[in-house]
Backbone as numpy.savetxt, mean C-alpha at the origin, in Angstrom:
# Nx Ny Nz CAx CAy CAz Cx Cy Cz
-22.81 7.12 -13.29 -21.48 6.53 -13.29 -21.53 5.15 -12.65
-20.84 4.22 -13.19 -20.92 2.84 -12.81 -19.42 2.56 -11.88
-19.99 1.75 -10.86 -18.79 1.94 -9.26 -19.06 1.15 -8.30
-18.61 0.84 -7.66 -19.12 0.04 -6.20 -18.77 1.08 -5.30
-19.88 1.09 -4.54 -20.61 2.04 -3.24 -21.37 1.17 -2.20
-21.17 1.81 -0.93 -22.05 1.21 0.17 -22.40 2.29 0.87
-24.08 2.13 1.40 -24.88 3.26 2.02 -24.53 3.17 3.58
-23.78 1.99 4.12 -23.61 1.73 5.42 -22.50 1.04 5.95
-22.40 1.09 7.38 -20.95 0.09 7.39 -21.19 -1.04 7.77
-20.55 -1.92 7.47 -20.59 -3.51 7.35 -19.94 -4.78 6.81
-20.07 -5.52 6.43 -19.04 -6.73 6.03 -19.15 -6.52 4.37
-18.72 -7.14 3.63 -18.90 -7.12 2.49 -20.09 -7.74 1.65
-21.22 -7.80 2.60 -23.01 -7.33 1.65 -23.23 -6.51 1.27
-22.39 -5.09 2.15 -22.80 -4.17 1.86 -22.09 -3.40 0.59
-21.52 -3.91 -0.01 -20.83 -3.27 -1.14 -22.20 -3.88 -2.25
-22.25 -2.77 -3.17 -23.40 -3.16 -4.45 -22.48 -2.34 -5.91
-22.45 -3.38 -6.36 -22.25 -2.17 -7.34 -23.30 -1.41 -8.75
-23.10 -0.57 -8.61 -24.15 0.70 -9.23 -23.63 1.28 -9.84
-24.70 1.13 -11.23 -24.70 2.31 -12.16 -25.42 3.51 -12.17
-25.89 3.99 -10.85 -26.23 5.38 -10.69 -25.58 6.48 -10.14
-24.28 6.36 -10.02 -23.40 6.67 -9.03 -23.38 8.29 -9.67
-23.53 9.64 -9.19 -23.07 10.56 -9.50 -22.27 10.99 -10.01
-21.37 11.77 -11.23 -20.10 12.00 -11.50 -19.77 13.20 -10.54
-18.12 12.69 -10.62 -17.72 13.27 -9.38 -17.27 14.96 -9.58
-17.00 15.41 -8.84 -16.57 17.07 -9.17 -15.27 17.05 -9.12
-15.11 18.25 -10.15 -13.51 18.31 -10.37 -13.37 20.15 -9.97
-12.26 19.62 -8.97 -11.81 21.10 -8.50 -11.04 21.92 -9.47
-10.68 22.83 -8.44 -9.47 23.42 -9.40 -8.36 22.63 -9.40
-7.95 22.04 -8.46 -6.75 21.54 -8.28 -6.71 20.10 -8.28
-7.60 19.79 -9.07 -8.35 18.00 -9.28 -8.23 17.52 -10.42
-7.57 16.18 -10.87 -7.57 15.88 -12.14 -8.59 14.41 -12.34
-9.38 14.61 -12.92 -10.42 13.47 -12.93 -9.74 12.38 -14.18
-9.83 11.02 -13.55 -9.15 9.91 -14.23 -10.46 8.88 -14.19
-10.54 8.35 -15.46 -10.80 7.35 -15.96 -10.42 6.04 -15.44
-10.81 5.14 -14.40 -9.84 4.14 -14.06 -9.91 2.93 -14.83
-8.81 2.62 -14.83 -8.60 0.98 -15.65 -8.17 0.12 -14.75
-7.99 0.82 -13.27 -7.67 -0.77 -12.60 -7.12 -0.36 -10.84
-7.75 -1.41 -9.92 -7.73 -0.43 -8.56 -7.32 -1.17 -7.46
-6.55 -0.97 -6.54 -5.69 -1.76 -5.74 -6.72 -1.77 -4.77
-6.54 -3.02 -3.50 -7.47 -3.45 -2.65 -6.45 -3.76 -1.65
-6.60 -3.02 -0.53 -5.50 -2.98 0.60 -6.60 -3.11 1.80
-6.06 -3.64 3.15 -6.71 -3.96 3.83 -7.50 -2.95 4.54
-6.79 -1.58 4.64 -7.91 -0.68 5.13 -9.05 -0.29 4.41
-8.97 -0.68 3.40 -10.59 -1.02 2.44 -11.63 -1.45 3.17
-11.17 -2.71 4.36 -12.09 -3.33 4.80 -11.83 -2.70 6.54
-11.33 -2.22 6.84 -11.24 -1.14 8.44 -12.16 -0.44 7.84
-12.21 0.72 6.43 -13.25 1.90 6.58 -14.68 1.30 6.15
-14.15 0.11 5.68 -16.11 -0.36 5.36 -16.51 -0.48 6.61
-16.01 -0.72 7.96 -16.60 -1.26 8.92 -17.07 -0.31 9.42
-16.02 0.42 9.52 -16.12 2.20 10.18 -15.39 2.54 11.04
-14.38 1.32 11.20 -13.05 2.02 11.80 -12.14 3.14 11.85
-12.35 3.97 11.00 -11.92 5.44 10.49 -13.04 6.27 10.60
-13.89 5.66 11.34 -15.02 6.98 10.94 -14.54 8.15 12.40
-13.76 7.90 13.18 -13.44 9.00 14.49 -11.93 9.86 13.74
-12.04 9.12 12.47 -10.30 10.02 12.21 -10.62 10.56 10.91
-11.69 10.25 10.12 -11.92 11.51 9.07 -13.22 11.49 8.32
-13.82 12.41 8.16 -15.21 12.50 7.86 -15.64 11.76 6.75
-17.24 11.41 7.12 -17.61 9.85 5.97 -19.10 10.36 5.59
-18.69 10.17 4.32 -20.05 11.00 3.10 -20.80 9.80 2.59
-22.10 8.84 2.83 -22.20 8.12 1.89 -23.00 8.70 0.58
-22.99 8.10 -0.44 -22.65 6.44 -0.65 -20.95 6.41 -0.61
-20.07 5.44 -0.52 -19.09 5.58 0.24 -18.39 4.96 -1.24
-17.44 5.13 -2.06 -16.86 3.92 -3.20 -15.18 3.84 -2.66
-15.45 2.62 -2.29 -14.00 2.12 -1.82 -12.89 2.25 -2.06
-11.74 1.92 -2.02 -10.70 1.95 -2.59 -9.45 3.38 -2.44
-8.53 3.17 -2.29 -6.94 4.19 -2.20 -6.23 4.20 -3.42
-6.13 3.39 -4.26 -4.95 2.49 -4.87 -5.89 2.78 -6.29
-5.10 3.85 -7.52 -5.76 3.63 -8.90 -4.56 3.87 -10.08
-4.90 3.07 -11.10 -3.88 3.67 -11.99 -5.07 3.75 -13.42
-5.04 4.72 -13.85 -5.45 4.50 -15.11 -5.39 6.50 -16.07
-6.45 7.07 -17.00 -5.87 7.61 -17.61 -6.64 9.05 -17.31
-6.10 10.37 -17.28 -6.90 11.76 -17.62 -7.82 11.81 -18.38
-8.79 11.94 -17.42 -10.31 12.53 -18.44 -10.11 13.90 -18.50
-9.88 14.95 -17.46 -10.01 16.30 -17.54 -9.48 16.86 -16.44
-8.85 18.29 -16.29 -7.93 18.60 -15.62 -9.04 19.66 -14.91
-8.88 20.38 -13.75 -9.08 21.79 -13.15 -8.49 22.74 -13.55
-8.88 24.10 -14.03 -8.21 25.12 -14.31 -6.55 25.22 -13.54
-6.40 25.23 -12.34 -4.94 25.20 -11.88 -4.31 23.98 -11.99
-4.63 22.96 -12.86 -3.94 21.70 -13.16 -2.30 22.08 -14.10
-1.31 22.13 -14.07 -0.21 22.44 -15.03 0.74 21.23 -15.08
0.47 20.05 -14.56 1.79 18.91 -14.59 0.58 17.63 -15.43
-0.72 17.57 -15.64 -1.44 16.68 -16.02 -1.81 16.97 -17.70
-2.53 16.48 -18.20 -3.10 17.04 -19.13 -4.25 15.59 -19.97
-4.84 15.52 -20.43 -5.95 15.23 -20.82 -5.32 13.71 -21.74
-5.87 12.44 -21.31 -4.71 11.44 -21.90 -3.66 10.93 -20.71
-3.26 11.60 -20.15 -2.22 11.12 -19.60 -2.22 9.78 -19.19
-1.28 8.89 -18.44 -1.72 7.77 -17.77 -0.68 7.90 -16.29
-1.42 7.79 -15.41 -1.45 7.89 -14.23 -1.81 7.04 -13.19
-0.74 7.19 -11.43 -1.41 6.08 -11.37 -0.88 6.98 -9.47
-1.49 6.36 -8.60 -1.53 7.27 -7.24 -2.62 6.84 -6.30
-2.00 7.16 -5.01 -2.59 6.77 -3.63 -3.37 7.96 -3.34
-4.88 7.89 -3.04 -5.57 8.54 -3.32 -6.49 8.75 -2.02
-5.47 8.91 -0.81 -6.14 10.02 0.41 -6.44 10.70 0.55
-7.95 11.18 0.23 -8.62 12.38 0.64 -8.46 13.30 1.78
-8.92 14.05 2.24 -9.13 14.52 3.38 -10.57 14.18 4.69
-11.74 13.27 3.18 -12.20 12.55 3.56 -13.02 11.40 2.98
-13.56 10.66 3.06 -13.94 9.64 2.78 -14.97 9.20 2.21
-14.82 9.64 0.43 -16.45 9.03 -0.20 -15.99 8.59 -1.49
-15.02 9.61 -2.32 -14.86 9.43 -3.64 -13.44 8.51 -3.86
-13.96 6.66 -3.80 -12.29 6.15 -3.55 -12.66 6.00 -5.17
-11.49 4.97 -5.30 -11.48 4.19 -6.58 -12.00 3.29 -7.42
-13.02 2.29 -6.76 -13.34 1.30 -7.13 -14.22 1.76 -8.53
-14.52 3.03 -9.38 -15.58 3.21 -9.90 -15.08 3.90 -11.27
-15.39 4.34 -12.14 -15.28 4.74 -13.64 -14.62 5.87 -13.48
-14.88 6.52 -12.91 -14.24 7.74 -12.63 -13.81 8.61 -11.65
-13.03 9.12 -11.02 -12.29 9.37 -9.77 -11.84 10.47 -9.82
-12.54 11.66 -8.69 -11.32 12.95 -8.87 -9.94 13.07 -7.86
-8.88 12.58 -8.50 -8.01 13.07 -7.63 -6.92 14.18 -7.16
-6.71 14.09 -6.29 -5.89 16.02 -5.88 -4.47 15.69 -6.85
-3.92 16.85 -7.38 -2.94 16.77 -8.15 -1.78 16.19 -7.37
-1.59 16.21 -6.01 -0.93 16.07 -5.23 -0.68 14.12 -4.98
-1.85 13.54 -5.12 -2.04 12.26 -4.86 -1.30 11.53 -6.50
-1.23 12.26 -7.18 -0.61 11.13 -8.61 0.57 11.61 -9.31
0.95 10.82 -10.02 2.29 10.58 -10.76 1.79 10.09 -12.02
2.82 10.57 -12.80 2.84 9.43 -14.29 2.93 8.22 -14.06
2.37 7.36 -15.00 2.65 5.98 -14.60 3.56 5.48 -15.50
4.44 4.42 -14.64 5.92 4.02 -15.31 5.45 3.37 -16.32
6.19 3.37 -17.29 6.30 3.21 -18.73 6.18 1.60 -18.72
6.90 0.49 -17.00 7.72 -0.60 -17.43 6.15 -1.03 -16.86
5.61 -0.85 -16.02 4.04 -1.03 -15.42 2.60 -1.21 -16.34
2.21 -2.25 -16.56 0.62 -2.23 -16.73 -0.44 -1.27 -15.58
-1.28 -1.12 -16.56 -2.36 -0.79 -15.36 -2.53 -1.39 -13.85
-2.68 -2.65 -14.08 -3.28 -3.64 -13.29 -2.01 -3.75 -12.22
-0.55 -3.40 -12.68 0.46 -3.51 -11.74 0.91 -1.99 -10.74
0.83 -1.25 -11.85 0.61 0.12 -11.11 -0.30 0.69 -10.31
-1.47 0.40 -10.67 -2.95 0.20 -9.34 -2.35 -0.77 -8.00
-1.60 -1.55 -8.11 -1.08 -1.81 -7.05 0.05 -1.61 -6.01
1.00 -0.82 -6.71 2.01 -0.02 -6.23 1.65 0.75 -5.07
0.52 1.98 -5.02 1.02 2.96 -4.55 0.69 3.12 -2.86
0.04 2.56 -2.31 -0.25 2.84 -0.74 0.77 1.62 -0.37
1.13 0.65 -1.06 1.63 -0.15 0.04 3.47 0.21 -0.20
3.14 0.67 -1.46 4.88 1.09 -1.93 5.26 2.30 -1.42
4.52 3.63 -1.02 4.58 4.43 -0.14 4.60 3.68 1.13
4.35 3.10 1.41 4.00 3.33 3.21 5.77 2.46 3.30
6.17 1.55 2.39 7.20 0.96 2.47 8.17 2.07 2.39
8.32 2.72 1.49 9.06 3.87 0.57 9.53 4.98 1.96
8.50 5.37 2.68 8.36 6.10 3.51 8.87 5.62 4.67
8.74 4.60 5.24 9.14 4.12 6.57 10.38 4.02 6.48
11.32 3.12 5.54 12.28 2.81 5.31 13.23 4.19 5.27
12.81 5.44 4.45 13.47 6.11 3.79 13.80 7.45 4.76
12.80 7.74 5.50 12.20 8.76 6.56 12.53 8.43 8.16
11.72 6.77 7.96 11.40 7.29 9.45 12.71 5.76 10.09
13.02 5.01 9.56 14.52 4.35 9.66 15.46 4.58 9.08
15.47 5.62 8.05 16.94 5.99 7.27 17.81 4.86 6.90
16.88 4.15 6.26 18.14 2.94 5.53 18.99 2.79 4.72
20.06 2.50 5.01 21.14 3.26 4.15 22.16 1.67 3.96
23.18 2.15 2.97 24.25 0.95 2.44 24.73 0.41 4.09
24.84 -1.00 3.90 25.15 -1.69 4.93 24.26 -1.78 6.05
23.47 -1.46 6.36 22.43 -1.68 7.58 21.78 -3.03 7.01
21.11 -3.77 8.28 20.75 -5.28 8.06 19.67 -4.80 8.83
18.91 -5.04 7.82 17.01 -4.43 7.91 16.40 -5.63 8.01
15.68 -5.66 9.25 14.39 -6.91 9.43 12.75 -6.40 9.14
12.62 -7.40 8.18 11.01 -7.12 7.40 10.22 -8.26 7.97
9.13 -7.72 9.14 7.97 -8.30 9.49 7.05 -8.60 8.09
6.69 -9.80 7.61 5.63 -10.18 6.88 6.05 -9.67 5.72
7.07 -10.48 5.10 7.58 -9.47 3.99 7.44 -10.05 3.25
6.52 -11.28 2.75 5.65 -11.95 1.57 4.00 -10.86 1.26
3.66 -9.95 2.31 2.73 -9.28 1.92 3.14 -8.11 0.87
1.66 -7.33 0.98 2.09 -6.20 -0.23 2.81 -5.60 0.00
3.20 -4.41 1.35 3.89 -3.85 1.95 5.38 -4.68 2.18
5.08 -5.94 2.62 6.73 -6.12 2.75 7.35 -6.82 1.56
6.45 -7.40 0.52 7.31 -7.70 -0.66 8.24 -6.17 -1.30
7.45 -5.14 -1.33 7.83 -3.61 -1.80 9.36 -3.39 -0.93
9.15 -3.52 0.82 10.01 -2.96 1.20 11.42 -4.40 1.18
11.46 -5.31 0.86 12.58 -6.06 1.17 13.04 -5.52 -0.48
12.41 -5.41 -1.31 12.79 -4.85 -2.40 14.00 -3.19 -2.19
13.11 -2.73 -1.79 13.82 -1.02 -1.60 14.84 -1.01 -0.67
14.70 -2.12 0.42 15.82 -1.98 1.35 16.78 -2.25 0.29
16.81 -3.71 -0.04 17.81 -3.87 -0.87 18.68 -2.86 -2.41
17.66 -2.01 -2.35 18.09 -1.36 -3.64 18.71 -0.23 -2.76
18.27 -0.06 -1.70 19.22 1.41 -0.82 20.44 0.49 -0.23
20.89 -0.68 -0.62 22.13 -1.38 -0.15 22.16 -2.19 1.30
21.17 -2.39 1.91 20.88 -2.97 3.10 21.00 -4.72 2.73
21.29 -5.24 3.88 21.22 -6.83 4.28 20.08 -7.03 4.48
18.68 -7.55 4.00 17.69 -7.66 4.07 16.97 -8.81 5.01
16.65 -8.95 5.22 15.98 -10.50 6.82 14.31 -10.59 6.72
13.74 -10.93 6.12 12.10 -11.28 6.06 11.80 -12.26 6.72
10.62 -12.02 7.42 9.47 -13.19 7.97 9.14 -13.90 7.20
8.71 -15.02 7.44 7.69 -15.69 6.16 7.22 -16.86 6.72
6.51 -17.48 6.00 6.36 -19.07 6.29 7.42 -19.49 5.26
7.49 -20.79 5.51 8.46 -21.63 4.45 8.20 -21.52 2.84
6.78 -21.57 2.61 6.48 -21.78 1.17 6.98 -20.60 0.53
6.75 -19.21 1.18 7.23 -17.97 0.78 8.96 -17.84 0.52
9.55 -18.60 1.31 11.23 -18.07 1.13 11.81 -17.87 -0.26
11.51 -18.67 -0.81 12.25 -18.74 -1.93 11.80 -17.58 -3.00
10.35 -17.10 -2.93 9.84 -15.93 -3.37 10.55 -14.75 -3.06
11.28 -14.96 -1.74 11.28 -13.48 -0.97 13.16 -13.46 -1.42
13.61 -14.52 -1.82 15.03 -14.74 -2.06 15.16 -14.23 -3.40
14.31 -14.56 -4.06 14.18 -13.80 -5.36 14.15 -12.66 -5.56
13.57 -11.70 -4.62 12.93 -10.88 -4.28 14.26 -9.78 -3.90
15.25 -10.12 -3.11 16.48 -9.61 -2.63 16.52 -9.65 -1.02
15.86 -10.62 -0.66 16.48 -11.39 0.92 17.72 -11.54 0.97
18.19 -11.76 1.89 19.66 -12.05 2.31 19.23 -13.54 2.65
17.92 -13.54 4.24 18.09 -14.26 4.88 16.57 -13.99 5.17
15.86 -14.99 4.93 14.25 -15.50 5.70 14.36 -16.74 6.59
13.00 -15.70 8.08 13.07 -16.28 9.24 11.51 -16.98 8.95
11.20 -18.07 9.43 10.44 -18.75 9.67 9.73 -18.41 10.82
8.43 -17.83 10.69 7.52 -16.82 11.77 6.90 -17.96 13.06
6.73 -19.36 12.02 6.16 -20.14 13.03 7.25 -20.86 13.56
8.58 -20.14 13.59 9.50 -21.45 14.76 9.84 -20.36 15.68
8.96 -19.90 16.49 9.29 -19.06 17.66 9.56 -17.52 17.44
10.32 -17.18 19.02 10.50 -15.41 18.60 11.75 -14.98 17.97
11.61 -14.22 16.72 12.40 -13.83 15.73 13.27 -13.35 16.44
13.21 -12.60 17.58 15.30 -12.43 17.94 16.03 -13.80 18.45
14.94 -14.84 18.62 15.88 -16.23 18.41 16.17 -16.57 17.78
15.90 -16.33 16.99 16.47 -16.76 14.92 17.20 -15.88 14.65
17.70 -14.67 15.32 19.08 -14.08 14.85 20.22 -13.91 15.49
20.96 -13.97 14.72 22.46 -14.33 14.67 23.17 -13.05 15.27
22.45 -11.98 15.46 22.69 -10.79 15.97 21.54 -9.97 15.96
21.40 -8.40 16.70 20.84 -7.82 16.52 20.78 -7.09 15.38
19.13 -6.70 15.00 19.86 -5.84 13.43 20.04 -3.91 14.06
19.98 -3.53 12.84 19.76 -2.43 12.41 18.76 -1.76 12.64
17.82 -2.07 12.06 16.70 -1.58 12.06 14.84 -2.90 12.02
13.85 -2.40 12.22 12.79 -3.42 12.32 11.61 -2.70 11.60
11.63 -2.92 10.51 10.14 -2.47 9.88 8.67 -3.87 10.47
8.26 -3.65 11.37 6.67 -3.86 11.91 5.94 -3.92 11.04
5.17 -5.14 10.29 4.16 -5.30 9.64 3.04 -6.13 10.22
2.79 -6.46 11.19 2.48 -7.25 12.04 1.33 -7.18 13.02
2.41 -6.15 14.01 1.84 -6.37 15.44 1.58 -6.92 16.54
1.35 -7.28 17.63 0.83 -8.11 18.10 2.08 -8.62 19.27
2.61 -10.03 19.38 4.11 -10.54 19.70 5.13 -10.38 18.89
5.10 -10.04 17.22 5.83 -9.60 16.69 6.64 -8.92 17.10
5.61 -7.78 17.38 5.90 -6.08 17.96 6.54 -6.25 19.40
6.02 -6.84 19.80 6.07 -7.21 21.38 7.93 -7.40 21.51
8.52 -8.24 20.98 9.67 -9.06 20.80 10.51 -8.12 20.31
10.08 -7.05 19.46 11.13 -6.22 18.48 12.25 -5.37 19.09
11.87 -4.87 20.51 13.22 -4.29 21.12 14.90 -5.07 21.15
13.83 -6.53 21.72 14.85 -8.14 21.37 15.35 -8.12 20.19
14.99 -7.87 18.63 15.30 -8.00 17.98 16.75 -6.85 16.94
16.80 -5.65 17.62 17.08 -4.70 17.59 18.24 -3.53 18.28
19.00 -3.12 17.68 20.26 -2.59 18.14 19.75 -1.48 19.28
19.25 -0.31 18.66 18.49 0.93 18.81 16.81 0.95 18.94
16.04 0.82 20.07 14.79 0.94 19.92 14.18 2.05 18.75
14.68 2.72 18.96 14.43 4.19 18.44 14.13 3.64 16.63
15.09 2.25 16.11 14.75 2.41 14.67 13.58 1.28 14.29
12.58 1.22 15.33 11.64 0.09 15.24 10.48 0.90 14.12
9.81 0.48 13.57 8.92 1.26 12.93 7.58 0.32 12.87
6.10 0.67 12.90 5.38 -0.19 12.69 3.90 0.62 11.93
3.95 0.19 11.03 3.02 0.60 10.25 1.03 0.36 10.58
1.18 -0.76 11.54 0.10 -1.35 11.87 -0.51 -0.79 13.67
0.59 -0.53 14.48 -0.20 -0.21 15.89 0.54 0.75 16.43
0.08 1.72 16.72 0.77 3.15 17.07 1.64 2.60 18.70
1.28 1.83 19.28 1.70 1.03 20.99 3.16 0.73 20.46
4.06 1.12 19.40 5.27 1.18 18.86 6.13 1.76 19.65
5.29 3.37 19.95 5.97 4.68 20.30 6.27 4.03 22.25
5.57 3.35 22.45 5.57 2.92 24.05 7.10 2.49 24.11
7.46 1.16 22.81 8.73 0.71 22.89 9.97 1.52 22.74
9.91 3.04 21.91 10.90 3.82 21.77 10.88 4.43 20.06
9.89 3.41 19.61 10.11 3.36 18.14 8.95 4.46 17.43
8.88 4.44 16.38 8.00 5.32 15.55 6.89 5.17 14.78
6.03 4.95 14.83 4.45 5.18 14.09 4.65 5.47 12.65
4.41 4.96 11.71 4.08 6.06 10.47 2.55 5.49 9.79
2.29 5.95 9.23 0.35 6.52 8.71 1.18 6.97 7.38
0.87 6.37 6.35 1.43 6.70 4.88 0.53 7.64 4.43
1.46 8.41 3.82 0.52 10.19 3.32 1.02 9.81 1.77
0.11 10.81 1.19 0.16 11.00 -0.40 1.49 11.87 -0.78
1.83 11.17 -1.85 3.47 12.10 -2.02 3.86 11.85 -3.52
4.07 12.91 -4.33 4.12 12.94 -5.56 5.63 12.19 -6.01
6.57 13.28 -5.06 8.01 12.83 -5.80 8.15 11.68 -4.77
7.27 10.61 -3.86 7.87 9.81 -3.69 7.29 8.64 -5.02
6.18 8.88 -5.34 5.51 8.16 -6.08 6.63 8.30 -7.34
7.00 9.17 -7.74 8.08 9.38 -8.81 9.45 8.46 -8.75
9.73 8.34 -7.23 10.68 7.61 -7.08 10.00 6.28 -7.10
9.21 5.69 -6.92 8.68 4.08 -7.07 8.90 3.90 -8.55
8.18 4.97 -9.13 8.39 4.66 -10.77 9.47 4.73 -11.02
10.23 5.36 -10.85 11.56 5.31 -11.45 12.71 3.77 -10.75
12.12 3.58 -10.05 12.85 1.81 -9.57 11.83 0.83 -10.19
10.83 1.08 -10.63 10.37 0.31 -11.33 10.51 0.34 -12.77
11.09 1.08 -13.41 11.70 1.26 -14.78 13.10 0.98 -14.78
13.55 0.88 -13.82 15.48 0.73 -13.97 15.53 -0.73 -13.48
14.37 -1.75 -13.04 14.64 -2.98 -12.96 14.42 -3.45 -11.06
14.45 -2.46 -10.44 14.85 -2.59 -9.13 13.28 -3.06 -7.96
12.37 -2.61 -8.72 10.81 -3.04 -8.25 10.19 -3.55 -9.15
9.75 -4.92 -8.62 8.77 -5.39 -9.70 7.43 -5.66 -8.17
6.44 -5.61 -9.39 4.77 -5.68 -8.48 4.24 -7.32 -8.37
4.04 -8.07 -7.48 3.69 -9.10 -8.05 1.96 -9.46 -7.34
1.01 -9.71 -8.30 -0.65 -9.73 -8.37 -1.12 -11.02 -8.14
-1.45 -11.25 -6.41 -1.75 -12.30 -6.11 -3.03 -12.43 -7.04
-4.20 -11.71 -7.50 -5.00 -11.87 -8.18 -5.98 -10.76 -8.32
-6.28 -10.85 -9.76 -6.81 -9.27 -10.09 -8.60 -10.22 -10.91
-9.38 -9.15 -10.01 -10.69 -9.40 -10.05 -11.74 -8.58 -10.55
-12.37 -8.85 -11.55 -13.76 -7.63 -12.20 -14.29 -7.06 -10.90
-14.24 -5.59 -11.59 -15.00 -4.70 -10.22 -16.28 -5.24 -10.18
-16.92 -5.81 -10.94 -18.14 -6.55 -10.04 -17.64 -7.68 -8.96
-16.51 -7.93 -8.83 -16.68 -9.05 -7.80 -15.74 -8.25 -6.59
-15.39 -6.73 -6.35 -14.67 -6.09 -5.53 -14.97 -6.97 -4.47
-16.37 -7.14 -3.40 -16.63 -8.49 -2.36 -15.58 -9.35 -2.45
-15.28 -9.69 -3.54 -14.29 -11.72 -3.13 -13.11 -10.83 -3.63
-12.31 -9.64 -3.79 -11.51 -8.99 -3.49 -11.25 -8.79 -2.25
-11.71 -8.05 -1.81 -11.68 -8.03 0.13 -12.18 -9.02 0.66
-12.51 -10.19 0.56 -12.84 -11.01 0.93 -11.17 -11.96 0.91
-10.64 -11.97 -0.04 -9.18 -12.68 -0.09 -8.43 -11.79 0.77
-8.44 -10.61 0.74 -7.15 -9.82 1.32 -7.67 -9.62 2.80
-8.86 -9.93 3.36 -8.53 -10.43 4.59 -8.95 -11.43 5.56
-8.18 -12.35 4.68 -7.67 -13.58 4.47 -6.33 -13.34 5.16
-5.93 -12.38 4.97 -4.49 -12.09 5.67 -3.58 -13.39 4.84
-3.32 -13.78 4.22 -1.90 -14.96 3.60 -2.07 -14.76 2.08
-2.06 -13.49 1.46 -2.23 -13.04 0.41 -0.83 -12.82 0.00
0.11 -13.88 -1.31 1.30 -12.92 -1.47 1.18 -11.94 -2.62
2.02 -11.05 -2.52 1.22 -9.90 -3.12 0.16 -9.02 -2.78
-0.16 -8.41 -4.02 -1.44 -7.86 -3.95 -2.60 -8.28 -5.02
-3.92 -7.41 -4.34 -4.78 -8.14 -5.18 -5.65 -6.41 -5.56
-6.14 -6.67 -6.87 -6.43 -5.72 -7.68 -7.81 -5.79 -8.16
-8.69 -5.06 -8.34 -9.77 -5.13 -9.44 -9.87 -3.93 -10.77
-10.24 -4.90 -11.55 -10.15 -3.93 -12.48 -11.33 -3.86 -13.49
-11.24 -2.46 -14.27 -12.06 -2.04 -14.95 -12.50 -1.90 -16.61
């Protein structure tokens, strides 16, 4: 099987890509997909290093990647929602860490995928699903955003916060994004209310009130500042440094979720999410894939495909 794999952890030398790669096993409860195209999110480049290696077990040769959309090769005997053909597309967290996406073929748990929306290409739906979950989820779960709340989005020109200034707005919220300048007008498009300029100081000086709620994309003084920024500690959320929970606020770690993935597709067919592909790269060049995305000033996302 032809894939990018690495025997060790390290910077991006260590990715090769290979056509000897084993085909993968299909459980019972596993539907093996064909990929046509594979999202590249920054913990791509945390587990190449081996930053995850104390939080879940690591098999090499290791093939990268969370993020796939493409079509059913073959189902597991207890498979009943898939079937052979299908096109599909899903965030693809194992329990542990060998068989990602970057490669021809992928087994994933029935649990990790969805149909893929009808209004979606490959190449746009491979990019949806970890950063549109983790948005989907924070917002929906762990801040309860609802009509009228005025939601502040840390870094909301990235993948994660282009998704969530989107969804806030479609759950009826006043939306407020970070950005640099060049980004505003993207993010206005996008369904901003109101973008803050990250490099003119600390963001509860740039508001006009406290909000609602603070989705954390960040970290760092961002995070630091966010109680300032904020009605209720309690609705801070930060996707990036668990030192959240110190301020009052909540942690979330995006999990695999079918009917939320169902709900992305379905706002992406009624007009309400669109994906936008800072740049999509041949899986031979996956390297200058993670090599851009952390770069950190990526708008969008960036994809390779197959």
């Amino acid at each position: 099987m032809r894939g990018i794999a690495y025997d060790r952890f390290g910077d991006e030398s260590v990715l090769q890509l290979r056509d000897d790669l084993p085909e993968p096993p299909v459980g019972p409860d596993t539907v093996l997909v064909r990929t046509r195209a594979a999202g590249v999110n920054p913990v791509d480049m945390g587990i190449r290093a081996g930053g995850l290696a104390g939080a879940f077990p690591h098999h090499f040769p290791i093939v990268p990647g969370w993020d796939l959309a493409g079509v059913v090769e073959q189902v597991g005997p207890a498979v009943v929602d898939f079937a052979p053909g299908d096109e599909v597309f899903g965030y693809l967290r194992r329990d542990d860490v060998q068989w990602g996406t970057a490669a021809e073929l992928v087994p994933a748990p029935q649990r990790c995928i969805a149909h893929k929306p009808d209004s979606l290409g490959f190449t746009e739906a491979a990019a949806l699903p970890l950063a549109g979950l983790t948005a989907y989820q924070a917002l929906t779960e762990a801040l309860e955003v609802g009509e009228g709340d005025r939601v502040l989005v840390h870094r909301a020109a990235g993948g994660v916060g282009f998704f969530a200034v989107q969804i806030a707005a479609a759950l009826g919220a006043h939306v407020i994004g970070t950005a640099s300048p060049r980004n505003h007008g993207f993010l206005t498009d996008a369904g901003a209310a109101e973008v803050l300029d990250y490099n003119a100081g600390p963001i509860s000086g740039q508001l006009s009130e406290p909000v609602d709620a603070v989705l954390d994309l960040v970290g760092g003084p961002a995070l630091g500042d966010a109680p300032d920024q904020v009605r209720d500690p309690k609705r801070i959320v930060s996707v990036v440094d668990p030192v959240v929970r110190e301020l009052g606020g909540r942690y979330v770690f995006v999990r695999p979720e079918r009917h939320d993935l169902e709900e992305l597709g379905r706002m992406a067919d009624a007009g309400q999410l669109r994906v936008a592909i800072a740049k999509a790269f041949p899986l031979a060049q996956t390297a200058d894939a993670q090599r851009l995305v952390a770069e950190g000033h990526v708008r969008g996302k960036v994809v390779v495909t197959l």
